[in-house]
Coordinates of C-alpha atoms in Angstrom, one line a residue:
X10 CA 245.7 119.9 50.6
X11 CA 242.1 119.5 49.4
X12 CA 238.6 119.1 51.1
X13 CA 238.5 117.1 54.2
X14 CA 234.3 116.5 55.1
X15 CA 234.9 113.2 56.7
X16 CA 236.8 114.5 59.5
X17 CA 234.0 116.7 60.7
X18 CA 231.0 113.8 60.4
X19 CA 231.2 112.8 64.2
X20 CA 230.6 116.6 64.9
X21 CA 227.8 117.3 62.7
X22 CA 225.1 116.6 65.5
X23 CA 226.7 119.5 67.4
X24 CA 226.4 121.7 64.5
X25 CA 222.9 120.8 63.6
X26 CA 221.9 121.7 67.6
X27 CA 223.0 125.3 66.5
X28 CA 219.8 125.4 64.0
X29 CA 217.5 125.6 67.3
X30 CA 219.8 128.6 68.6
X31 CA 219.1 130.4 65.3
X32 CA 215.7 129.6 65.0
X33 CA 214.6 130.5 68.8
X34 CA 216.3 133.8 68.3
X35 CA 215.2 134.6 64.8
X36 CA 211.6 133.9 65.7
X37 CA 211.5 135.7 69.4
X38 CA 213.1 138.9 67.4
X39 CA 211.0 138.5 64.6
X40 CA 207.5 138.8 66.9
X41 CA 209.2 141.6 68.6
X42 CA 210.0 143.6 65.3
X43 CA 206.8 142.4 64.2
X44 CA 204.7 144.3 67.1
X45 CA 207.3 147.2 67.4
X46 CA 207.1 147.9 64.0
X47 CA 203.3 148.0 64.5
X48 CA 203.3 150.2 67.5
X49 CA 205.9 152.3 65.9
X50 CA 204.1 152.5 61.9
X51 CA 200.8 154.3 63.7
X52 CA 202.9 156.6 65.5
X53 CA 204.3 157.8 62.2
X54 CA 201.0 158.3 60.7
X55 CA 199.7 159.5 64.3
X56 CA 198.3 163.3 64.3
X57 CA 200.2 164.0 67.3
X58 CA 203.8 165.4 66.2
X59 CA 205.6 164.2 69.2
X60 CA 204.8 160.2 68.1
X61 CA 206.0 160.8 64.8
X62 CA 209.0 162.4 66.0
X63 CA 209.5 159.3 68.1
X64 CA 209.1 156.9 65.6
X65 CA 211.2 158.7 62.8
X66 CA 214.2 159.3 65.4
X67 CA 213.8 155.4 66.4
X68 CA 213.9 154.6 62.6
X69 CA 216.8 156.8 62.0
X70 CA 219.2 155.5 64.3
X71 CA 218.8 151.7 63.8
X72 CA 218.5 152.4 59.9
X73 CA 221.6 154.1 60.2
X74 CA 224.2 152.1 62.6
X75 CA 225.2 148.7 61.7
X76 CA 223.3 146.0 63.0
X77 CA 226.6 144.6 64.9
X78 CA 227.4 148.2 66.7
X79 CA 223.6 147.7 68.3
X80 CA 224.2 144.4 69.7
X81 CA 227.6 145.4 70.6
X82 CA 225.8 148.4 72.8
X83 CA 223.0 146.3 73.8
X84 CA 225.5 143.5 75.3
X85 CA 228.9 145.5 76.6
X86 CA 226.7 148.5 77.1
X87 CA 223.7 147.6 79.2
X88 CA 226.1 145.7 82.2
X89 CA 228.5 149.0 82.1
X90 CA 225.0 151.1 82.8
X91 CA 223.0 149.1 85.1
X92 CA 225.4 146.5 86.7
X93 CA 223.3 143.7 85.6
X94 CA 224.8 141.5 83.3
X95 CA 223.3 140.3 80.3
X96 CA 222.9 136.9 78.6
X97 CA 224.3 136.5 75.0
X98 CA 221.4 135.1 73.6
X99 CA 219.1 137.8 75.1
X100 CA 221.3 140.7 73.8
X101 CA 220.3 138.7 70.6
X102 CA 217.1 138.6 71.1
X103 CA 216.7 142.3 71.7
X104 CA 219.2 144.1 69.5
X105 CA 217.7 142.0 66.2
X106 CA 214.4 142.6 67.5
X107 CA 214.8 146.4 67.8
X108 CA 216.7 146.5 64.8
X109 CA 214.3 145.0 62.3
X110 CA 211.2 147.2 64.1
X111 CA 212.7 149.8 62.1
X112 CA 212.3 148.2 58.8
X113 CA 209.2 146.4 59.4
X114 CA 207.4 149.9 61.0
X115 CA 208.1 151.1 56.9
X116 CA 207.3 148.5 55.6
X117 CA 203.6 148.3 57.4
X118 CA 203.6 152.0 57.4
X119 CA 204.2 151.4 53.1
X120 CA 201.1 148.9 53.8
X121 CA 198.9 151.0 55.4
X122 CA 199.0 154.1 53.6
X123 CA 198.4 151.6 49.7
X124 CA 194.9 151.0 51.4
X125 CA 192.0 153.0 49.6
X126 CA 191.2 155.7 51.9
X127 CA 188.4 155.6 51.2
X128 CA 187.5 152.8 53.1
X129 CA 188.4 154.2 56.3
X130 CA 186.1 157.3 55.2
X131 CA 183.6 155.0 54.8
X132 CA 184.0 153.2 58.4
X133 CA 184.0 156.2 59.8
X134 CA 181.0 157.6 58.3
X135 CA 179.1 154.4 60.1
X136 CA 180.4 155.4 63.2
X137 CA 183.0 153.0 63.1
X138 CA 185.8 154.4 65.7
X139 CA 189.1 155.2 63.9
X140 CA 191.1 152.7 66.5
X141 CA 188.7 150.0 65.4
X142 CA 188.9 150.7 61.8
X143 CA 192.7 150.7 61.7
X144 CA 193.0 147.1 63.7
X145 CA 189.6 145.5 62.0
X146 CA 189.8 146.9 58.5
X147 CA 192.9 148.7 57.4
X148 CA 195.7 146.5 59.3
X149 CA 194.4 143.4 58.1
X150 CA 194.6 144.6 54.7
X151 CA 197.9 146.0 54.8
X152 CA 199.6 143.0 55.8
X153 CA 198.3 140.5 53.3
X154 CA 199.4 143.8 51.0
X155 CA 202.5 143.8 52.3
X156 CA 203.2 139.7 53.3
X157 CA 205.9 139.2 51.0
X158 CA 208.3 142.2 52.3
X159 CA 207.6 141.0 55.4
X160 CA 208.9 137.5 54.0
X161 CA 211.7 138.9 52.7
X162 CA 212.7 140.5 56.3
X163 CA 212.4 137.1 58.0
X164 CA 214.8 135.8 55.3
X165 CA 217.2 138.7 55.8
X166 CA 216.7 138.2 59.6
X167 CA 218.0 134.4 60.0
X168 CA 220.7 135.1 57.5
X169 CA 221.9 137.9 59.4
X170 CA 221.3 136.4 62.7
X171 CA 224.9 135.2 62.1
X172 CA 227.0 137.9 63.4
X173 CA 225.4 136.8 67.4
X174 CA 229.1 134.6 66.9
X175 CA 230.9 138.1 67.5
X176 CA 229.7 137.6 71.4
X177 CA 229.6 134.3 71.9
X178 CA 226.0 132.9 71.0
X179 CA 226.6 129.1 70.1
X180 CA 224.2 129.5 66.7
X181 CA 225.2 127.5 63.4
X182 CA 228.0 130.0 62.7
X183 CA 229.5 129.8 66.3
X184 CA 229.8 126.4 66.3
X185 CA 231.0 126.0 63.2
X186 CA 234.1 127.9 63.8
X187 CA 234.6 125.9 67.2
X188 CA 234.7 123.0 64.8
X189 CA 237.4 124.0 62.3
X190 CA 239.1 125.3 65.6
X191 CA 239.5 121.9 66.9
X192 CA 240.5 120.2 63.4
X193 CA 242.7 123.7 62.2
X194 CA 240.4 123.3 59.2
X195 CA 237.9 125.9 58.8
X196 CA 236.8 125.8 54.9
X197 CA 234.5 122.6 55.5
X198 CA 232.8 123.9 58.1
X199 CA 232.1 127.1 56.9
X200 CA 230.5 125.3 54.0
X201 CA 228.5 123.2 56.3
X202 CA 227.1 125.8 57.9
X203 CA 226.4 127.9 54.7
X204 CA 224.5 124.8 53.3
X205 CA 222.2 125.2 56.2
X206 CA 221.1 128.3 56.6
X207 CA 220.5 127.6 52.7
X208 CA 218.4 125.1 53.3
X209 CA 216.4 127.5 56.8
X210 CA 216.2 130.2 54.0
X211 CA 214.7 127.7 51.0
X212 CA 212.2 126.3 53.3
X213 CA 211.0 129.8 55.0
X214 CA 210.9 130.5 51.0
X215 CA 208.8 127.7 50.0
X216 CA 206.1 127.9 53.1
X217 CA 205.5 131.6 52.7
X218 CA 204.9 130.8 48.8
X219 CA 202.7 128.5 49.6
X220 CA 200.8 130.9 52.4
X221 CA 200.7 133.4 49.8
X222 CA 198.5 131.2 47.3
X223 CA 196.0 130.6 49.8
X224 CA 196.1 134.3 50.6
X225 CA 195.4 134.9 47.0
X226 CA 192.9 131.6 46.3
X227 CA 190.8 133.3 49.8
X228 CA 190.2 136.7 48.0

């Protein structure tokens, strides 16, 4: 009885390949979520009731199903509709994407609404077009408002990205319970694979600190 980490060193270049898996999904979802959660913020504070109706349904229901339900849908549910099957890495991809567009559409809408209004009164009054004051004046604020929630998603994001194992995506997780499959020791992998995505969460820390100062030493 007792921890066994020798055993596992000939197959820790297989479980460090599973870091690009996580990675290339986390970031593709993240940009998608990023410019969803754009699109999906002005619809809420649109004038026009049936965009905010949109964007507050869309927020409800991926605020309020688990995360693993969605990607369950998105990757048994879109071959039983369609015909077409779909890759696990792409269900991924889409299901964490559309999932954290909810949270980042409050989080910029949050953003957006903390900027002085009267700055887009002012824009305005010099003729400045209310399309190009929102993406020229009042996004841009926003976001370096709102840059460390957004932090704090991308941290939540590669942490959960962990439950892709349920359908098969060879990430960090995946692989290492293929691991402890093959030795019938799972407790040493597990711990390997929680060390890294320690170490992908302390660095994604540490550069968006470090962004932030210069964000703050620029003002």
């Amino acid at each position: 009885m007792g921890l066994d980490f020798q055993q596992f060193i000939p197959s820790l270049p297989y479980l460090l390949k599973g870091i690009t898996v996580t990675l290339q999904i986390v970031v593709v979802a993240g940009i998608i979520g990023f410019v969803l959660g754009i699109v999906l913020s002005i619809f809420k504070l649109s004038k026009i009731p049936v965009l905010s109706w949109i964007a507050a349904i869309y927020t409800s229901v991926f605020r309020g199903t688990p995360l693993v339900l969605q990607l369950m849908i998105i990757y048994f549910g879109v071959p039983q509709l369609t015909g077409i099957q779909i890759e696990p890495a792409v269900a991924a991809i889409l299901s964490f994407g559309l999932n954290s567009a909810a949270y980042i559409s409050e989080i910029i809408r949050a953003g957006i609404l903390a900027v002085d209004r009267g700055q887009k009164e002012a824009a305005m009054a010099l003729g400045v077009s209310p399309r190009q004051a929102m993406f020229d004046l009042i996004l841009p604020q926003a976001l370096k408002n709102i840059f460390p929630a957004l932090i704090n998603e991308a941290v939540s994001l590669t942490k959960e990205s962990a439950v892709v194992t349920v359908i098969g995506v060879t990430d960090i997780m995946r692989r290492a319970y293929i691991m402890g499959g093959e030795k019938y020791a799972y407790l040493e992998p597990m711990i390997l694979a929680g060390l890294i995505y320690y170490v992908l969460v302390m660095i994604l820390t540490t550069l968006a600190k470090v962004v932030e100062r210069r964000m703050r030493r620029s003002d």
